[in-house]
mmCIF file of C-alpha atoms in Angstrom:
data_model
loop_
_atom_site.group_PDB
_atom_site.id
_atom_site.type_symbol
_atom_site.label_atom_id
_atom_site.label_comp_id
_atom_site.label_asym_id
_atom_site.label_seq_id
_atom_site.Cartn_x
_atom_site.Cartn_y
_atom_site.Cartn_z
ATOM 1 C CA UNK A 295 0.456 28.542 0.135
ATOM 2 C CA UNK A 296 -1.977 30.607 -1.976
ATOM 3 C CA UNK A 297 -4.812 28.260 -1.034
ATOM 4 C CA UNK A 298 -3.345 25.242 -2.819
ATOM 5 C CA UNK A 299 -2.342 21.942 -1.240
ATOM 6 C CA UNK A 300 0.594 20.617 -3.278
ATOM 7 C CA UNK A 301 1.239 17.109 -2.090
ATOM 8 C CA UNK A 302 1.391 13.787 -3.986
ATOM 9 C CA UNK A 303 -1.751 12.689 -2.142
ATOM 10 C CA UNK A 304 -3.678 15.801 -3.149
ATOM 11 C CA UNK A 305 -2.541 15.404 -6.792
ATOM 12 C CA UNK A 306 -3.525 11.746 -6.767
ATOM 13 C CA UNK A 307 -6.867 12.306 -4.999
ATOM 14 C CA UNK A 308 -7.927 14.849 -7.625
ATOM 15 C CA UNK A 309 -7.326 12.365 -10.446
ATOM 16 C CA UNK A 310 -7.837 8.779 -9.245
ATOM 17 C CA UNK A 311 -10.808 6.864 -10.631
ATOM 18 C CA UNK A 312 -12.706 5.735 -7.536
ATOM 19 C CA UNK A 313 -12.941 5.975 -3.729
ATOM 20 C CA UNK A 314 -11.336 2.527 -3.533
ATOM 21 C CA UNK A 315 -8.281 3.813 -5.392
ATOM 22 C CA UNK A 316 -7.979 6.599 -2.876
ATOM 23 C CA UNK A 317 -8.495 4.421 0.208
ATOM 24 C CA UNK A 318 -5.240 2.512 -0.206
ATOM 25 C CA UNK A 319 -3.248 5.721 -0.664
ATOM 26 C CA UNK A 320 -4.829 7.271 2.428
ATOM 27 C CA UNK A 321 -4.141 4.164 4.479
ATOM 28 C CA UNK A 322 -0.523 4.150 3.379
ATOM 29 C CA UNK A 323 -0.018 7.836 4.215
ATOM 30 C CA UNK A 324 -1.816 7.422 7.540
ATOM 31 C CA UNK A 325 0.484 4.503 8.522
ATOM 32 C CA UNK A 326 3.510 6.597 7.579
ATOM 33 C CA UNK A 327 2.274 9.553 9.639
ATOM 34 C CA UNK A 328 1.024 7.611 12.670
ATOM 35 C CA UNK A 329 3.631 5.168 14.008
ATOM 36 C CA UNK A 330 1.039 3.331 16.106
ATOM 37 C CA UNK A 331 -0.833 2.297 12.921
ATOM 38 C CA UNK A 332 2.354 1.073 11.257
ATOM 39 C CA UNK A 333 3.425 -0.820 14.398
ATOM 40 C CA UNK A 334 0.020 -2.444 14.774
ATOM 41 C CA UNK A 335 0.115 -3.408 11.088
ATOM 42 C CA UNK A 336 3.574 -5.018 11.438
ATOM 43 C CA UNK A 337 3.287 -6.622 14.873
ATOM 44 C CA UNK A 338 -0.416 -7.458 15.256
ATOM 45 C CA UNK A 339 -2.370 -7.495 11.982
ATOM 46 C CA UNK A 340 0.180 -9.099 9.675
ATOM 47 C CA UNK A 341 1.031 -11.996 12.096
ATOM 48 C CA UNK A 342 -2.720 -12.629 12.558
ATOM 49 C CA UNK A 343 -3.290 -12.998 8.809
ATOM 50 C CA UNK A 344 -2.637 -16.747 8.971
ATOM 51 C CA UNK A 345 -5.541 -17.249 11.326
ATOM 52 C CA UNK A 346 -7.799 -14.931 9.308
ATOM 53 C CA UNK A 347 -8.889 -12.571 12.073
ATOM 54 C CA UNK A 348 -7.733 -10.533 15.056
ATOM 55 C CA UNK A 349 -9.731 -9.493 18.118
ATOM 56 C CA UNK A 350 -9.774 -5.992 19.552
ATOM 57 C CA UNK A 351 -8.390 -7.427 22.812
ATOM 58 C CA UNK A 352 -5.166 -8.393 21.031
ATOM 59 C CA UNK A 353 -4.807 -4.869 19.660
ATOM 60 C CA UNK A 354 -5.480 -3.472 23.129
ATOM 61 C CA UNK A 355 -2.776 -5.653 24.644
ATOM 62 C CA UNK A 356 -0.357 -4.403 22.027
ATOM 63 C CA UNK A 357 -1.211 -0.773 22.810
ATOM 64 C CA UNK A 358 -0.728 -1.365 26.556
ATOM 65 C CA UNK A 359 2.639 -2.986 25.908
ATOM 66 C CA UNK A 360 3.951 -0.161 23.713
ATOM 67 C CA UNK A 361 2.196 2.836 25.298
ATOM 68 C CA UNK A 362 1.936 1.857 29.001
ATOM 69 C CA UNK A 363 1.548 5.446 30.241
ATOM 70 C CA UNK A 364 -1.665 6.109 28.323
ATOM 71 C CA UNK A 365 -4.849 6.662 30.258
ATOM 72 C CA UNK A 366 -7.414 3.867 29.812
ATOM 73 C CA UNK A 367 -9.788 6.171 27.932
ATOM 74 C CA UNK A 368 -7.042 7.180 25.485
ATOM 75 C CA UNK A 369 -6.126 3.546 25.039
ATOM 76 C CA UNK A 370 -9.710 2.653 24.111
ATOM 77 C CA UNK A 371 -9.764 5.490 21.554
ATOM 78 C CA UNK A 372 -6.545 4.331 19.911
ATOM 79 C CA UNK A 373 -7.723 0.726 19.670
ATOM 80 C CA UNK A 374 -11.001 1.914 18.122
ATOM 81 C CA UNK A 375 -9.140 4.199 15.757
ATOM 82 C CA UNK A 376 -6.845 1.404 14.511
ATOM 83 C CA UNK A 377 -9.780 -0.937 13.904
ATOM 84 C CA UNK A 378 -11.870 1.733 12.193
ATOM 85 C CA UNK A 379 -8.904 2.747 9.996
ATOM 86 C CA UNK A 380 -8.666 -0.828 8.699
ATOM 87 C CA UNK A 381 -12.436 -1.084 8.177
ATOM 88 C CA UNK A 382 -13.168 2.359 6.727
ATOM 89 C CA UNK A 383 -10.250 2.210 4.288
ATOM 90 C CA UNK A 384 -11.120 -1.295 3.125
ATOM 91 C CA UNK A 385 -7.984 -3.126 4.226
ATOM 92 C CA UNK A 386 -9.926 -5.418 6.552
ATOM 93 C CA UNK A 387 -13.584 -6.204 7.223
ATOM 94 C CA UNK A 388 -15.739 -7.337 10.087
ATOM 95 C CA UNK A 389 -17.879 -5.835 12.799
ATOM 96 C CA UNK A 390 -17.871 -5.636 16.555
ATOM 97 C CA UNK A 391 -14.611 -6.683 18.187
ATOM 98 C CA UNK A 392 -13.122 -8.714 15.348
ATOM 99 C CA UNK A 393 -11.289 -7.709 12.213
ATOM 100 C CA UNK A 394 -11.500 -10.281 9.366
ATOM 101 C CA UNK A 395 -8.220 -10.489 7.482
ATOM 102 C CA UNK A 396 -7.210 -11.856 4.087
ATOM 103 C CA UNK A 397 -4.710 -11.127 1.361
ATOM 104 C CA UNK A 398 -6.312 -9.025 -1.348
ATOM 105 C CA UNK A 399 -5.840 -7.261 -4.639
ATOM 106 C CA UNK A 400 -5.761 -3.503 -4.992
ATOM 107 C CA UNK A 401 -6.008 -1.330 -8.095
ATOM 108 C CA UNK A 402 -3.301 -0.371 -10.567
ATOM 109 C CA UNK A 403 -3.692 3.319 -9.689
ATOM 110 C CA UNK A 404 -3.234 2.659 -5.979
ATOM 111 C CA UNK A 405 -0.290 0.411 -6.692
ATOM 112 C CA UNK A 406 1.446 3.191 -8.635
ATOM 113 C CA UNK A 407 0.911 5.672 -5.807
ATOM 114 C CA UNK A 408 2.230 3.375 -3.083
ATOM 115 C CA UNK A 409 4.976 1.797 -5.199
ATOM 116 C CA UNK A 410 6.613 5.132 -5.982
ATOM 117 C CA UNK A 411 6.208 6.135 -2.354
ATOM 118 C CA UNK A 412 8.197 3.062 -1.365
ATOM 119 C CA UNK A 413 10.752 3.534 -4.161
ATOM 120 C CA UNK A 414 11.024 7.291 -4.509
ATOM 121 C CA UNK A 415 14.572 7.406 -5.859
ATOM 122 C CA UNK A 416 15.516 6.009 -9.276
ATOM 123 C CA UNK A 417 17.532 2.852 -8.842
ATOM 124 C CA UNK A 418 17.725 -0.951 -8.920
ATOM 125 C CA UNK A 419 15.686 -2.767 -6.248
ATOM 126 C CA UNK A 420 15.092 -6.387 -5.282
ATOM 127 C CA UNK A 421 11.612 -7.932 -5.486
ATOM 128 C CA UNK A 422 11.964 -8.899 -1.832
ATOM 129 C CA UNK A 423 11.917 -5.287 -0.707
ATOM 130 C CA UNK A 424 8.527 -4.857 -2.381
ATOM 131 C CA UNK A 425 7.155 -8.245 -1.274
ATOM 132 C CA UNK A 426 8.237 -7.896 2.344
ATOM 133 C CA UNK A 427 7.449 -4.214 2.871
ATOM 134 C CA UNK A 428 4.350 -2.078 3.500
ATOM 135 C CA UNK A 429 2.704 -3.011 0.217
ATOM 136 C CA UNK A 430 2.156 -6.487 1.686
ATOM 137 C CA UNK A 431 2.478 -6.065 5.443
ATOM 138 C CA UNK A 432 0.320 -2.933 5.727
ATOM 139 C CA UNK A 433 -2.064 -3.158 2.722
ATOM 140 C CA UNK A 434 -2.196 -6.978 2.603
ATOM 141 C CA UNK A 435 -1.759 -7.032 -1.154
ATOM 142 C CA UNK A 436 -1.183 -10.489 -2.729
ATOM 143 C CA UNK A 437 2.361 -11.256 -3.786
ATOM 144 C CA UNK A 438 1.430 -12.482 -7.286
ATOM 145 C CA UNK A 439 -0.802 -9.420 -7.791
ATOM 146 C CA UNK A 440 2.103 -7.176 -6.878
ATOM 147 C CA UNK A 441 4.261 -8.942 -9.463
ATOM 148 C CA UNK A 442 1.644 -8.478 -12.188
ATOM 149 C CA UNK A 443 1.379 -4.761 -11.466
ATOM 150 C CA UNK A 444 5.141 -4.439 -11.672
ATOM 151 C CA UNK A 445 5.000 -5.805 -15.234
ATOM 152 C CA UNK A 446 2.135 -3.391 -15.968
ATOM 153 C CA UNK A 447 4.431 -0.548 -14.917
ATOM 154 C CA UNK A 448 7.137 -1.860 -17.198
ATOM 155 C CA UNK A 449 4.685 -2.094 -20.116
ATOM 156 C CA UNK A 450 3.659 1.503 -19.463
ATOM 157 C CA UNK A 451 7.306 2.668 -19.316
ATOM 158 C CA UNK A 452 6.910 3.691 -15.690
ATOM 159 C CA UNK A 453 9.544 1.100 -14.733
ATOM 160 C CA UNK A 454 12.407 0.638 -17.161
ATOM 161 C CA UNK A 455 13.294 -3.030 -16.487
ATOM 162 C CA UNK A 456 11.990 -6.094 -14.675
ATOM 163 C CA UNK A 457 14.308 -9.101 -14.401
ATOM 164 C CA UNK A 458 13.632 -12.555 -13.020
ATOM 165 C CA UNK A 459 16.659 -14.745 -13.598
ATOM 166 C CA UNK A 460 16.941 -17.756 -11.310
ATOM 167 C CA UNK A 461 17.000 -16.305 -7.790
ATOM 168 C CA UNK A 462 17.883 -12.788 -8.906
ATOM 169 C CA UNK A 463 14.678 -10.870 -9.143
ATOM 170 C CA UNK A 464 14.947 -7.112 -9.461
ATOM 171 C CA UNK A 465 13.476 -4.067 -11.157
ATOM 172 C CA UNK A 466 14.798 -0.690 -12.231
ATOM 173 C CA UNK A 467 13.044 2.642 -11.672
ATOM 174 C CA UNK A 468 13.995 5.871 -13.437
ATOM 175 C CA UNK A 469 11.504 8.453 -12.176
ATOM 176 C CA UNK A 470 10.041 10.079 -9.069
ATOM 177 C CA UNK A 471 6.513 9.533 -7.835
ATOM 178 C CA UNK A 472 5.403 12.917 -9.125
ATOM 179 C CA UNK A 473 6.742 12.124 -12.608
ATOM 180 C CA UNK A 474 5.197 8.644 -12.574
ATOM 181 C CA UNK A 475 1.786 9.889 -11.499
ATOM 182 C CA UNK A 476 1.827 12.697 -14.017
ATOM 183 C CA UNK A 477 2.792 10.359 -16.856
ATOM 184 C CA UNK A 478 0.144 7.840 -15.813
ATOM 185 C CA UNK A 479 -2.717 10.328 -15.565
ATOM 186 C CA UNK A 480 -1.675 12.166 -18.720
ATOM 187 C CA UNK A 481 -2.248 9.036 -20.799
ATOM 188 C CA UNK A 482 -5.437 8.936 -22.801
ATOM 189 C CA UNK A 483 -8.479 7.859 -20.764
ATOM 190 C CA UNK A 484 -8.768 4.096 -20.767
ATOM 191 C CA UNK A 485 -5.351 3.469 -22.204
ATOM 192 C CA UNK A 486 -3.962 2.465 -18.810
ATOM 193 C CA UNK A 487 -6.652 -0.198 -18.142
ATOM 194 C CA UNK A 488 -4.146 -2.984 -18.379
ATOM 195 C CA UNK A 489 -4.094 -6.710 -18.807
ATOM 196 C CA UNK A 490 -2.604 -8.271 -15.726
ATOM 197 C CA UNK A 491 -5.207 -7.322 -13.088
ATOM 198 C CA UNK A 492 -6.574 -10.820 -12.657
ATOM 199 C CA UNK A 493 -4.298 -13.237 -14.621
#
């Protein structure tokens, strides 16, 4: 409307610090919009993480299994698109027919975008929902890195409470993604460069 694209991704893209910050958000939105990407992430890429790589043939077999009515040419395009999505958006590396896979760290900005996409309603949530969901299984973010960013959000008042008592590990959110992004980007430049990125 009126020549303006008003979406969380457009708002974030106009303000994030680097292309790498944007890549994770785009990958997340693409997986939400394209079920085949999300299914490949869950059923092919994530299980292959332990061996450190996955071949295009494995992805192709998955596509045949789930989309048996596709023409061979369309199948090839989908397999290529899945592989290129992982490579171009920095979630995996490699060349030719093999994707190299490893757990990785993202950026605080990308974490905020994806986190409030996963937890859009204020409430109390268990750590397990974060650690076993798309933030790990799609984006391959390290569990300890996720935990550190959660404490960063608490320190910035974007999350109201983080609690780790014995086996009860939970956090409390009080704002929407739009409000969290606006508060984050409205802070003075450099103020949000926080302390738990690497340790």
